[in-house]
JSON list of C-alpha atoms in Angstrom, two decimals:
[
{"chain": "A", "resi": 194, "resn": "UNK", "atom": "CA", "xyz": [9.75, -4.31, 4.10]},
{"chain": "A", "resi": 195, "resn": "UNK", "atom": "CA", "xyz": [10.88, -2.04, 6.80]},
{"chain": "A", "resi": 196, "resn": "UNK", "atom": "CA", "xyz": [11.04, 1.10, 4.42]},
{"chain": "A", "resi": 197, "resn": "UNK", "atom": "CA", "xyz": [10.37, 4.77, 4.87]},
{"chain": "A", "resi": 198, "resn": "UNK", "atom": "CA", "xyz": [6.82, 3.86, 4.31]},
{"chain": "A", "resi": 199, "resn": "UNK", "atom": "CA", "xyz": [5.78, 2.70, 7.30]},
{"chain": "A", "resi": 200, "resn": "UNK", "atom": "CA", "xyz": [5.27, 5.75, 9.08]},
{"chain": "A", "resi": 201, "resn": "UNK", "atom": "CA", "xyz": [3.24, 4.58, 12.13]},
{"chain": "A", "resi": 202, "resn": "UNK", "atom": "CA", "xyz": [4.66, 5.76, 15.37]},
{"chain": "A", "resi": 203, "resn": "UNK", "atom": "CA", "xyz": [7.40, 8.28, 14.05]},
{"chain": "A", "resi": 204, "resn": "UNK", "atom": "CA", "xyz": [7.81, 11.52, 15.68]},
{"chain": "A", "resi": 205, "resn": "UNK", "atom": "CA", "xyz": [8.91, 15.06, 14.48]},
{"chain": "A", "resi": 206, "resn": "UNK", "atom": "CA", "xyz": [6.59, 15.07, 11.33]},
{"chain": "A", "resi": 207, "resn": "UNK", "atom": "CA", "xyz": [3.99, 17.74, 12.67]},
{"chain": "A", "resi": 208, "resn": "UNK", "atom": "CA", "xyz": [0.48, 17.69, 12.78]},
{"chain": "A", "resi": 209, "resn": "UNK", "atom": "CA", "xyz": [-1.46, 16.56, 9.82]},
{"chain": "A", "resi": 210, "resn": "UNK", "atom": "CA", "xyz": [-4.24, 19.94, 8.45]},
{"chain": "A", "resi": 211, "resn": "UNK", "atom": "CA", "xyz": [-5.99, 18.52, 6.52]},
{"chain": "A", "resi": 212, "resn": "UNK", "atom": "CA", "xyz": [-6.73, 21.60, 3.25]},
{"chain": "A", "resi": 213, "resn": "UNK", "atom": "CA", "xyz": [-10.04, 22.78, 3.08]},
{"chain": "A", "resi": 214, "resn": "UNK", "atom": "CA", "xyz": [-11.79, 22.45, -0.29]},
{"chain": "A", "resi": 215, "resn": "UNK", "atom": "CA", "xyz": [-8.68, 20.41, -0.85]},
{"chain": "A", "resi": 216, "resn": "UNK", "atom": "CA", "xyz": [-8.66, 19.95, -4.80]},
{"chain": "A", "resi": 217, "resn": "UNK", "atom": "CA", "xyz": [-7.92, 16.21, -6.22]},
{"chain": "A", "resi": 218, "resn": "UNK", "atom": "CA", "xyz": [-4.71, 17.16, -7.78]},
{"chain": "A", "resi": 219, "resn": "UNK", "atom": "CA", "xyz": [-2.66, 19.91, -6.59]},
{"chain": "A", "resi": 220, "resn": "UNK", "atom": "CA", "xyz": [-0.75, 19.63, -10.17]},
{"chain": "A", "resi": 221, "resn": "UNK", "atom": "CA", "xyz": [-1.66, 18.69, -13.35]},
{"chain": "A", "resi": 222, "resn": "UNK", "atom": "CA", "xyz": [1.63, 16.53, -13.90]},
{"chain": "A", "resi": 223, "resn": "UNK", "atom": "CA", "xyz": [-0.27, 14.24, -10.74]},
{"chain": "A", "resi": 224, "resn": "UNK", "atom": "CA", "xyz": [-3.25, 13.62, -12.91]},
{"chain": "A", "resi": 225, "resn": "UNK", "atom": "CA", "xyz": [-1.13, 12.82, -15.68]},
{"chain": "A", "resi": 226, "resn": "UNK", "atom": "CA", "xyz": [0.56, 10.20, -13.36]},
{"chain": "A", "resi": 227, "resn": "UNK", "atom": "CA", "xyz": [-2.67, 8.81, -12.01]},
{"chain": "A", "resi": 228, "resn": "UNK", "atom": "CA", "xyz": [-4.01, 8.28, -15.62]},
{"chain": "A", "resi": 229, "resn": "UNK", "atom": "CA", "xyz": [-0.89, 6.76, -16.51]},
{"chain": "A", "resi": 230, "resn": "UNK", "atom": "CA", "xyz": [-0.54, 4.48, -13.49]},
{"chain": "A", "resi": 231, "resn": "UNK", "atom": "CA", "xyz": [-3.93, 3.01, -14.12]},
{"chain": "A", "resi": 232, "resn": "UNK", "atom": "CA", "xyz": [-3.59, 2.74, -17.87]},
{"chain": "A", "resi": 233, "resn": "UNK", "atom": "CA", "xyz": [-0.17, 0.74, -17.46]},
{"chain": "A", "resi": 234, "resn": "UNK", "atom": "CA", "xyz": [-2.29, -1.58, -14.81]},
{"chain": "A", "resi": 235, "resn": "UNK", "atom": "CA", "xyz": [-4.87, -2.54, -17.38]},
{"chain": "A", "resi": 236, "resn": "UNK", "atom": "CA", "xyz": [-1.91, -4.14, -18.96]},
{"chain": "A", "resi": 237, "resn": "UNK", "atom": "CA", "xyz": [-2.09, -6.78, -16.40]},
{"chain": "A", "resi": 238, "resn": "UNK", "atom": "CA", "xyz": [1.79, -7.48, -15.89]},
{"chain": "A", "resi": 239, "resn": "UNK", "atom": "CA", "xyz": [1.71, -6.52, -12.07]},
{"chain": "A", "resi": 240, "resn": "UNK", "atom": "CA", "xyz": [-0.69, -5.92, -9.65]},
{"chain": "A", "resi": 241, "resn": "UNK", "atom": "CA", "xyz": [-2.05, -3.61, -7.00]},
{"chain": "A", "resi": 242, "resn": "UNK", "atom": "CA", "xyz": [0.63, -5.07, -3.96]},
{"chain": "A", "resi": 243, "resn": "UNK", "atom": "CA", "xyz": [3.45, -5.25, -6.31]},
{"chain": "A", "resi": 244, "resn": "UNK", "atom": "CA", "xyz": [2.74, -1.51, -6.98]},
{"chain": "A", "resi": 245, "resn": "UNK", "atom": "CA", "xyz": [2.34, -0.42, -3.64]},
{"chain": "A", "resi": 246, "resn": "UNK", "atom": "CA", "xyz": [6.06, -2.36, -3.35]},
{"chain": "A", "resi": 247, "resn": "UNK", "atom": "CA", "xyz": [7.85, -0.49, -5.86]},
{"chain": "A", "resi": 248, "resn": "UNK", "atom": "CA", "xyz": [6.34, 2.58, -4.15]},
{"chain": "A", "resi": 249, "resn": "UNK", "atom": "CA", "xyz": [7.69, 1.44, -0.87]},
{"chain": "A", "resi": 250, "resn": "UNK", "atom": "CA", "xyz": [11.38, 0.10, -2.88]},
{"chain": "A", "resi": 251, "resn": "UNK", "atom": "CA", "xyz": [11.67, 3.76, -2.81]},
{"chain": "A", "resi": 252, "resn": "UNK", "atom": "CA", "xyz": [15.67, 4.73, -1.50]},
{"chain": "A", "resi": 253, "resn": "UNK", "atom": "CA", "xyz": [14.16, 6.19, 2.20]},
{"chain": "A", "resi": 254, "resn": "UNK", "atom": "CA", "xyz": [15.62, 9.78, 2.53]},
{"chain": "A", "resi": 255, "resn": "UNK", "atom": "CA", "xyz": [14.21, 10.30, -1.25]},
{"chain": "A", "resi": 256, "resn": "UNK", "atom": "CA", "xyz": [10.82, 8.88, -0.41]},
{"chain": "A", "resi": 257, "resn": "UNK", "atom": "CA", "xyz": [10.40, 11.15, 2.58]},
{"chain": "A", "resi": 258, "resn": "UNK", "atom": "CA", "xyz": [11.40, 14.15, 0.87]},
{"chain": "A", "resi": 259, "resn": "UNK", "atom": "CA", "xyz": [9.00, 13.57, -2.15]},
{"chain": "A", "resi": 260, "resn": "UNK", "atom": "CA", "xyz": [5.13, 14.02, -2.76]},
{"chain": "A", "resi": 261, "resn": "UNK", "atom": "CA", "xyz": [2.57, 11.41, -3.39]},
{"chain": "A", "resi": 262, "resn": "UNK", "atom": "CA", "xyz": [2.37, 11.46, -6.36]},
{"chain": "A", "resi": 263, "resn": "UNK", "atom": "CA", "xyz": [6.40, 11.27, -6.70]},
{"chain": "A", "resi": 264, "resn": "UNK", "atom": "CA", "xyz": [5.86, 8.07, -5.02]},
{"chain": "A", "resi": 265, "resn": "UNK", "atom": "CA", "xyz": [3.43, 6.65, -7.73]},
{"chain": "A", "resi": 266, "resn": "UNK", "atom": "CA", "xyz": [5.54, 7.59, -10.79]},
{"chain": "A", "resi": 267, "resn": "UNK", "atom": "CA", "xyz": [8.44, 6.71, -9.10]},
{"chain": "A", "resi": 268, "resn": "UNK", "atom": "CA", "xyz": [7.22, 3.03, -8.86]},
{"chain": "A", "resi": 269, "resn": "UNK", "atom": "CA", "xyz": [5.16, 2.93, -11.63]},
{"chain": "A", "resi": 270, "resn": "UNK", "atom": "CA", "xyz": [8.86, 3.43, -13.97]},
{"chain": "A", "resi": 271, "resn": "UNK", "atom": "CA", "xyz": [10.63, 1.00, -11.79]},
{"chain": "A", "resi": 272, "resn": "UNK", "atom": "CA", "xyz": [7.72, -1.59, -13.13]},
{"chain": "A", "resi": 273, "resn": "UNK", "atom": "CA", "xyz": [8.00, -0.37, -16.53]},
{"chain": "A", "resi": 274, "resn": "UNK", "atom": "CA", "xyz": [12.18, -0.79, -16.35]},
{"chain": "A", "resi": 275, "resn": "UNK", "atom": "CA", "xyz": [12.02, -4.26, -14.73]},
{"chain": "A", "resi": 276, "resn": "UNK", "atom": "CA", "xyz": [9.25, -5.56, -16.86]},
{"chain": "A", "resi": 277, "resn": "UNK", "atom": "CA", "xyz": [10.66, -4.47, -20.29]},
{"chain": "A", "resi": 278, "resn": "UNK", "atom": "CA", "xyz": [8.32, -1.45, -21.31]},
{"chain": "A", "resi": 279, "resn": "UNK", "atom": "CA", "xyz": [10.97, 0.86, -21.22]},
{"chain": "A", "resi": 280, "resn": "UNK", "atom": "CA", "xyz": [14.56, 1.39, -20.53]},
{"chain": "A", "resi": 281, "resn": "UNK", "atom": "CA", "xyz": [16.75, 3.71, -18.46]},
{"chain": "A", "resi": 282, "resn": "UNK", "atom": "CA", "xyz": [18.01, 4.97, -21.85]},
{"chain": "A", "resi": 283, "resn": "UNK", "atom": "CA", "xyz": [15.03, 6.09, -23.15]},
{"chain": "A", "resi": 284, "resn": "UNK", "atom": "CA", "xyz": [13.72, 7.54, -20.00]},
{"chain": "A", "resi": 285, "resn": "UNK", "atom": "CA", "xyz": [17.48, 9.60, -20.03]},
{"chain": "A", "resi": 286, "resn": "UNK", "atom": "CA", "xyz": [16.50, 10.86, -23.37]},
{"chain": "A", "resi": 287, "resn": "UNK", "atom": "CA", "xyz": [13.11, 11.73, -23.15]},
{"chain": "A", "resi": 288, "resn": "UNK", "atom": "CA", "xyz": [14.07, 14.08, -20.12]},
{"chain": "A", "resi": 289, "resn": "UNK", "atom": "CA", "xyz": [16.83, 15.71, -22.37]},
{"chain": "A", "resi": 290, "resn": "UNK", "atom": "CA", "xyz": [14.41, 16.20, -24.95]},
{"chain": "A", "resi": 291, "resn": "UNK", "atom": "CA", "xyz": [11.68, 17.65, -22.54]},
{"chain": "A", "resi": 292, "resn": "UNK", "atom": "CA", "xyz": [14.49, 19.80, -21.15]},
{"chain": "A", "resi": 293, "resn": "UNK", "atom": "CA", "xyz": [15.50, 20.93, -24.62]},
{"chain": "A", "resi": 294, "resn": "UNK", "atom": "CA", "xyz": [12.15, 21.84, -25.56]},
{"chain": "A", "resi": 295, "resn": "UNK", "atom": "CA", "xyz": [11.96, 24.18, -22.50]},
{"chain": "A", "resi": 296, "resn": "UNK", "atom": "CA", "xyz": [14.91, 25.97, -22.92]},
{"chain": "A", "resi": 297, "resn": "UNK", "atom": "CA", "xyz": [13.20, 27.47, -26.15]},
{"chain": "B", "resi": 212, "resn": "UNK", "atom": "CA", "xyz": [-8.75, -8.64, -16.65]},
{"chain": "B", "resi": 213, "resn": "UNK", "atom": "CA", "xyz": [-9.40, -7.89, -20.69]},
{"chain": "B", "resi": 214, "resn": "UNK", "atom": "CA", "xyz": [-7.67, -4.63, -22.29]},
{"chain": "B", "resi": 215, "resn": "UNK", "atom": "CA", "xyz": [-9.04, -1.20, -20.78]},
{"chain": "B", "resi": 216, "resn": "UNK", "atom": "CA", "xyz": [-10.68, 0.35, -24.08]},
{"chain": "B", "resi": 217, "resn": "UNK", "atom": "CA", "xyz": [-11.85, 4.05, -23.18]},
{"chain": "B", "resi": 218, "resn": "UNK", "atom": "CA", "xyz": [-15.52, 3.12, -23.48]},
{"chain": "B", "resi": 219, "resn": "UNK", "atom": "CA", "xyz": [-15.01, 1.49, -20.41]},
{"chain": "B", "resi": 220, "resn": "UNK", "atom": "CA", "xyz": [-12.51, 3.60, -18.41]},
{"chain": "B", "resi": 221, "resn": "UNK", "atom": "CA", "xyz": [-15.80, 5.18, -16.41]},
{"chain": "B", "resi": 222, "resn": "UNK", "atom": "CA", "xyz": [-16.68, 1.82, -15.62]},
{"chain": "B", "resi": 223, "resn": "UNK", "atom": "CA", "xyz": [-13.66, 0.17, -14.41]},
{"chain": "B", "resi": 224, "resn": "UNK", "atom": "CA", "xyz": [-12.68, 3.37, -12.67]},
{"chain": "B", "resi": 225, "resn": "UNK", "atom": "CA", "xyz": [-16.03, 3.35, -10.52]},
{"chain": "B", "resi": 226, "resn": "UNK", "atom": "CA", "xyz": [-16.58, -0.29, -9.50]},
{"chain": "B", "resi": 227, "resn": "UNK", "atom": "CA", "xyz": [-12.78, -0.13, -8.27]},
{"chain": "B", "resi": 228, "resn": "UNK", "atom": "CA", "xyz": [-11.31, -3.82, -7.89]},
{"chain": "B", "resi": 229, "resn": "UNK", "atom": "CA", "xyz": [-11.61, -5.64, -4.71]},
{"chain": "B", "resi": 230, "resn": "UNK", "atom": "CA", "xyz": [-9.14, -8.59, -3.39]},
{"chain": "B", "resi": 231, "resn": "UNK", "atom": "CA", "xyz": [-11.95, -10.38, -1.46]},
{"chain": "B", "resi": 232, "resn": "UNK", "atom": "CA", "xyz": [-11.91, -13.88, -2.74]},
{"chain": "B", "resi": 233, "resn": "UNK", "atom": "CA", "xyz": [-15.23, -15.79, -3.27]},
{"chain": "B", "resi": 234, "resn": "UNK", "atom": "CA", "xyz": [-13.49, -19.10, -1.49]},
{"chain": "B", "resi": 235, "resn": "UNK", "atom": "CA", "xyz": [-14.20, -21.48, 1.08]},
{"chain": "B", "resi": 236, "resn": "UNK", "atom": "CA", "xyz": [-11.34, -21.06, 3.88]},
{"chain": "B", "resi": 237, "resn": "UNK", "atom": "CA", "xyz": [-11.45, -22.22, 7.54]},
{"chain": "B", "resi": 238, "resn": "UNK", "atom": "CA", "xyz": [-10.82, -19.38, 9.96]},
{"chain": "B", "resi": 239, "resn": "UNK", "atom": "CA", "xyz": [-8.33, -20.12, 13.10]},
{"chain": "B", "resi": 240, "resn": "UNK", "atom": "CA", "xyz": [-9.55, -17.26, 14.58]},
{"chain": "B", "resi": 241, "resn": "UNK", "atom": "CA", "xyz": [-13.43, -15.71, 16.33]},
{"chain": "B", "resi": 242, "resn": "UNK", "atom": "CA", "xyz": [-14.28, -12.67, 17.84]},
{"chain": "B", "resi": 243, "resn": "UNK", "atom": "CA", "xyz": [-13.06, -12.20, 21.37]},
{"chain": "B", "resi": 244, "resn": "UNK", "atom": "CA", "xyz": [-10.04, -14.38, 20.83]},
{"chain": "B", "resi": 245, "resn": "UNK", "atom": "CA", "xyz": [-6.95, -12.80, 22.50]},
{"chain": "B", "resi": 246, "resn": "UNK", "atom": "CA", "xyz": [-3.87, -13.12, 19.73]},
{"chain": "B", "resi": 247, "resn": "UNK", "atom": "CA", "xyz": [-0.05, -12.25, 19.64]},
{"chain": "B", "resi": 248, "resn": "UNK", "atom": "CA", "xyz": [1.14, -10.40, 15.98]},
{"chain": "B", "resi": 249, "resn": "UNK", "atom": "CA", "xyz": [4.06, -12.04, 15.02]},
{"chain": "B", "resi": 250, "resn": "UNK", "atom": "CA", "xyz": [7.72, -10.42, 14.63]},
{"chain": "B", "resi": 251, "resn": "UNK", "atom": "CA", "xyz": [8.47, -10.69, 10.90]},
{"chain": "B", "resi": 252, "resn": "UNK", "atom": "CA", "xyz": [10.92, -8.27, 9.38]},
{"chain": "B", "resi": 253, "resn": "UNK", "atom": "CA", "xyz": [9.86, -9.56, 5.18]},
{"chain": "B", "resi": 254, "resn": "UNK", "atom": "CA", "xyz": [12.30, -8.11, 2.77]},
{"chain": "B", "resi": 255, "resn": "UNK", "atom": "CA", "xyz": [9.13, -7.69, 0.84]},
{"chain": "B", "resi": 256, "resn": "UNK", "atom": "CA", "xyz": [5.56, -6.09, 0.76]},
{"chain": "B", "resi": 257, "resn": "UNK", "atom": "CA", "xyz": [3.93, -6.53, 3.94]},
{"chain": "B", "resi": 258, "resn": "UNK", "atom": "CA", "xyz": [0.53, -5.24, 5.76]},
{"chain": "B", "resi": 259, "resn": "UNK", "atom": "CA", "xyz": [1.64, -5.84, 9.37]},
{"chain": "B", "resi": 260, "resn": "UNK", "atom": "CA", "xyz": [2.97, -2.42, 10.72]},
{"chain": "B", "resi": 261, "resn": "UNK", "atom": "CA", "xyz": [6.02, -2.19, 12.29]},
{"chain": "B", "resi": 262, "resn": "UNK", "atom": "CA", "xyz": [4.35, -0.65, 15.57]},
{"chain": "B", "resi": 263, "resn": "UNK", "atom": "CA", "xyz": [2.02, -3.21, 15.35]},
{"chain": "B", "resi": 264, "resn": "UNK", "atom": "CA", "xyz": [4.60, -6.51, 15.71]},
{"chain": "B", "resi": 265, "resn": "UNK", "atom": "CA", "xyz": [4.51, -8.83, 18.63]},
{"chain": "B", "resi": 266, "resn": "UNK", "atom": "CA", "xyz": [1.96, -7.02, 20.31]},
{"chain": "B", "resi": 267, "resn": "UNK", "atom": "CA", "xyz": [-1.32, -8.78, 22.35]},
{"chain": "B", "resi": 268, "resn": "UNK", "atom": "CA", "xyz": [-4.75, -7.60, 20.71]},
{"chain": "B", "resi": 269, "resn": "UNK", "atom": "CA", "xyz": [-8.06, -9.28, 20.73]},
{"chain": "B", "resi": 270, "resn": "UNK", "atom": "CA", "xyz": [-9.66, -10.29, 16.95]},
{"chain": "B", "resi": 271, "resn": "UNK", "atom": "CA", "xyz": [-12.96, -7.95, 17.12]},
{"chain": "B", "resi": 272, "resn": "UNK", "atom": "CA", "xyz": [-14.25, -9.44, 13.47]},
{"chain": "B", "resi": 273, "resn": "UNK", "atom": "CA", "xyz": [-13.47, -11.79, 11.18]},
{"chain": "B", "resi": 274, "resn": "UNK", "atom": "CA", "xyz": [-13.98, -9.34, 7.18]},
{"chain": "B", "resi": 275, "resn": "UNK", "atom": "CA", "xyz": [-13.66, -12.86, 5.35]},
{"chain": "B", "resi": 276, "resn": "UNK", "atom": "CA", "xyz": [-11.35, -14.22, 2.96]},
{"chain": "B", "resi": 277, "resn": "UNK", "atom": "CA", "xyz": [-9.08, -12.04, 0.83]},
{"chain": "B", "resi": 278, "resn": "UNK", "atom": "CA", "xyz": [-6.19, -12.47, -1.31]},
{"chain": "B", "resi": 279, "resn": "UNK", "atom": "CA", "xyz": [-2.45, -12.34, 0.99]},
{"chain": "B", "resi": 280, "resn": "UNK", "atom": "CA", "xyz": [-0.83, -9.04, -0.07]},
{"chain": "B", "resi": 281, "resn": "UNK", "atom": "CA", "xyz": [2.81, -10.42, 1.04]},
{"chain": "B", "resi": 282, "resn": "UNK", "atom": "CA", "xyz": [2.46, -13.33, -1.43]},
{"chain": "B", "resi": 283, "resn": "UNK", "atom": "CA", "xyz": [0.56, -10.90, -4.05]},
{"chain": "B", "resi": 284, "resn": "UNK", "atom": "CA", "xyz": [3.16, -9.34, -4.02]},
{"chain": "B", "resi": 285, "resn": "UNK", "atom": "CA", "xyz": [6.20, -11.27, -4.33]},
{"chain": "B", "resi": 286, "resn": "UNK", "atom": "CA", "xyz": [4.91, -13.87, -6.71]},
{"chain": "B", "resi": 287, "resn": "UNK", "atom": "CA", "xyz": [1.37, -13.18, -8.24]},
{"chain": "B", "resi": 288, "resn": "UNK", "atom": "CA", "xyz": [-0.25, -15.83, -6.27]},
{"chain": "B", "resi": 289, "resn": "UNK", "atom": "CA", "xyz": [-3.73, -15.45, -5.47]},
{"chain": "B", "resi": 290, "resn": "UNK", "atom": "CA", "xyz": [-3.52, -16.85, -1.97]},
{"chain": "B", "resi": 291, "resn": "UNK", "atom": "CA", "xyz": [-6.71, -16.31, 0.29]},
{"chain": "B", "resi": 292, "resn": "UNK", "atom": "CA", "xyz": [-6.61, -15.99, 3.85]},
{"chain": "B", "resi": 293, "resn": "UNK", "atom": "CA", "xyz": [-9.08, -14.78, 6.64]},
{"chain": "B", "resi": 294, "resn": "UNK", "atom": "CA", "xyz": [-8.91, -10.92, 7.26]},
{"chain": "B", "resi": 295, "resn": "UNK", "atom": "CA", "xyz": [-9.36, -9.91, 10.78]},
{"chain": "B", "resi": 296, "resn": "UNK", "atom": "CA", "xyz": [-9.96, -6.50, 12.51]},
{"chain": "B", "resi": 297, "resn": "UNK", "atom": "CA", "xyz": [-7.75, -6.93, 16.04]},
{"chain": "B", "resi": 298, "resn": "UNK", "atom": "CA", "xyz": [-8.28, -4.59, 18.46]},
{"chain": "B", "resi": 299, "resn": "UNK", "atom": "CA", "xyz": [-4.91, -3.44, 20.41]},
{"chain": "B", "resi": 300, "resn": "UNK", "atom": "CA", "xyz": [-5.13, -1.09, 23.64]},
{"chain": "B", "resi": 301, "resn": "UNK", "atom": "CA", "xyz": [-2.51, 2.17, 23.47]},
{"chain": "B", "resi": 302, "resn": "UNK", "atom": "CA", "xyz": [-1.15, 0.98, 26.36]},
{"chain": "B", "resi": 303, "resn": "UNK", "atom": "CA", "xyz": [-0.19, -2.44, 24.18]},
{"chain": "B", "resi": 304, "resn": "UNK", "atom": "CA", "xyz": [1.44, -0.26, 21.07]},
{"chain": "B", "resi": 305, "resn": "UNK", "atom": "CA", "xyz": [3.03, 2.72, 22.54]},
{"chain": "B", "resi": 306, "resn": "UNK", "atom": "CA", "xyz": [3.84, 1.57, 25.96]},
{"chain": "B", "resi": 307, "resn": "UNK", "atom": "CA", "xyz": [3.12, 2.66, 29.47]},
{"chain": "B", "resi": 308, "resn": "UNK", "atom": "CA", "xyz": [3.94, 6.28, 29.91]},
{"chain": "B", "resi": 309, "resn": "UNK", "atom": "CA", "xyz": [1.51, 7.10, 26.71]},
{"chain": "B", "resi": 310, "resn": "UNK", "atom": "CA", "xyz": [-0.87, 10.00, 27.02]},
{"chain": "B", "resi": 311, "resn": "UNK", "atom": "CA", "xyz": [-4.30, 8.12, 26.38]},
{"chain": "B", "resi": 312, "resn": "UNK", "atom": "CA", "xyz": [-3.70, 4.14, 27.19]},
{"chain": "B", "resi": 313, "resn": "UNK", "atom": "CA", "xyz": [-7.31, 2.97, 26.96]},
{"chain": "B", "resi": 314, "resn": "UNK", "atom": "CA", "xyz": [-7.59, 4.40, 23.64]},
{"chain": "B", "resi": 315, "resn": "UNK", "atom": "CA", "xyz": [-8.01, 1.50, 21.18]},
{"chain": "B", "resi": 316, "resn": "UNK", "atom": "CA", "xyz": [-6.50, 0.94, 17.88]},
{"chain": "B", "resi": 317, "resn": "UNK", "atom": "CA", "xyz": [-7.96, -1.84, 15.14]},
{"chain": "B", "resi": 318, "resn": "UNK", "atom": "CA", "xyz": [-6.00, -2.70, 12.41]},
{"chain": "B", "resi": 319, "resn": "UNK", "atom": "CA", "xyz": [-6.69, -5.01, 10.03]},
{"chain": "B", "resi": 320, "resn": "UNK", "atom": "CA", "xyz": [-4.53, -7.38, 9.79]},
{"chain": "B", "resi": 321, "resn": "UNK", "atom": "CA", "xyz": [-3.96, -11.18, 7.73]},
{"chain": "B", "resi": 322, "resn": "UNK", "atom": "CA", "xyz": [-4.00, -14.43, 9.86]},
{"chain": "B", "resi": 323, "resn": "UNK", "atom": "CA", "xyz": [-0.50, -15.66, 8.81]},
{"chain": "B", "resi": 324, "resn": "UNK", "atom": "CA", "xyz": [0.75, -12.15, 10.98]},
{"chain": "B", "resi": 325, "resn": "UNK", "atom": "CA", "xyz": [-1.59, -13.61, 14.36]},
{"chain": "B", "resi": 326, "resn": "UNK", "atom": "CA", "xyz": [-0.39, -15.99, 16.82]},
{"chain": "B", "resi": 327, "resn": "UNK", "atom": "CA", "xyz": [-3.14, -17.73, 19.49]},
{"chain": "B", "resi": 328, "resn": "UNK", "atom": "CA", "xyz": [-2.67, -16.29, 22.85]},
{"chain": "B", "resi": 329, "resn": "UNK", "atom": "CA", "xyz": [-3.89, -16.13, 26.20]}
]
């Protein structure tokens, strides 16, 4: 798909500078979503290029305003919604729940 | 693909997975042929760059036979085609008034995205 994605030949985005000593994760929330990603894969109900497109299903000004790792979790809970792990409630109330917890 | 049990997370995790396919299919293309990437516009998952559509390059190897992201994608399908490095010129991709136009680019890219030209 023609999506926000495909970067190649875009202007205005800078140079890339690459970090020296540049760490694996940056956060621990993006370990927590690479674990997660794979462990959902084992599962076998998608694969690695229907992944990368629910990455790329991303809505465009969203995906180029977000991280890497925003990318992977965001497509990794589209799978889980469209293949029945989980649903929209339940993500809604675990986030009011985290939220909760925080506030005390 | 059995269930990933933690003994074998270490494993799994360092052999990677690969989507070359152990399969017998005939290649259209050889090294040194001069091709034309097609202009597709898929609604889904594709590996053919935007920059990189009906453009002339020349096929500089042939990787083998892997399974077709596009299809992979959509459906499941295991479908294996030939996987080709092309080699484009600047000149070819960004047009004529770019800074370095003998540069070269190679992309890999899936025989279903390569016309015969030339």
């Amino acid at each position: 798909m023609n999506g926000a994605h495909d970067l190649g030949g875009m202007h205005g985005f800078g140079p890339i500078n690459p970090e020296v000593d540049e760490p694996v994760f940056h956060e621990e929330w993006e370990r927590r979503a690479f674990a997660i990603t794979l462990a959902m894969g084992s599962h076998c109900k998608w694969n690695l290029d229907m992944s990368r497109y629910a990455r790329e299903s991303m809505e465009p000004a969203e995906y180029l305003s977000t991280s890497y790792y925003e990318h992977w979790i965001h497509g990794l809970e589209l799978l889980l919604l469209e293949k029945g792990f989980l649903t929209e409630d339940e993500i809604q109330q675990r986030m009011s729940d985290i939220a909760a917890q925080e506030k005390t | 693909m059995s269930v990933l049990t933690p003994d074998r997370v270490q494993e799994v995790l360092r052999k990677g997975g690969s989507a070359r396919l152990d399969e017998k299919v005939s290649a259209q293309f050889q090294a040194g042929d001069q091709v034309l990437t097609r202009n597709i516009n898929p609604v889904g998952h594709t590996r053919l760059p935007r920059y990189a559509r009906d453009k002339h390059g020349v096929i500089d190897c042939d990787h083998g036979v892997f399974i077709f992201p596009d299809i992979h994608a959509a459906t499941g399908e295991k479908t294996g085609q030939h996987l080709y490095s092309v080699c484009f010129t600047s000149a070819e991709l960004w047009g004529e008034n770019t800074k370095h136009p003998d540069d070269l680019v190679y992309i890999d890219l899936f025989e279903s995205y390569l016309l015969a030209s030339g």
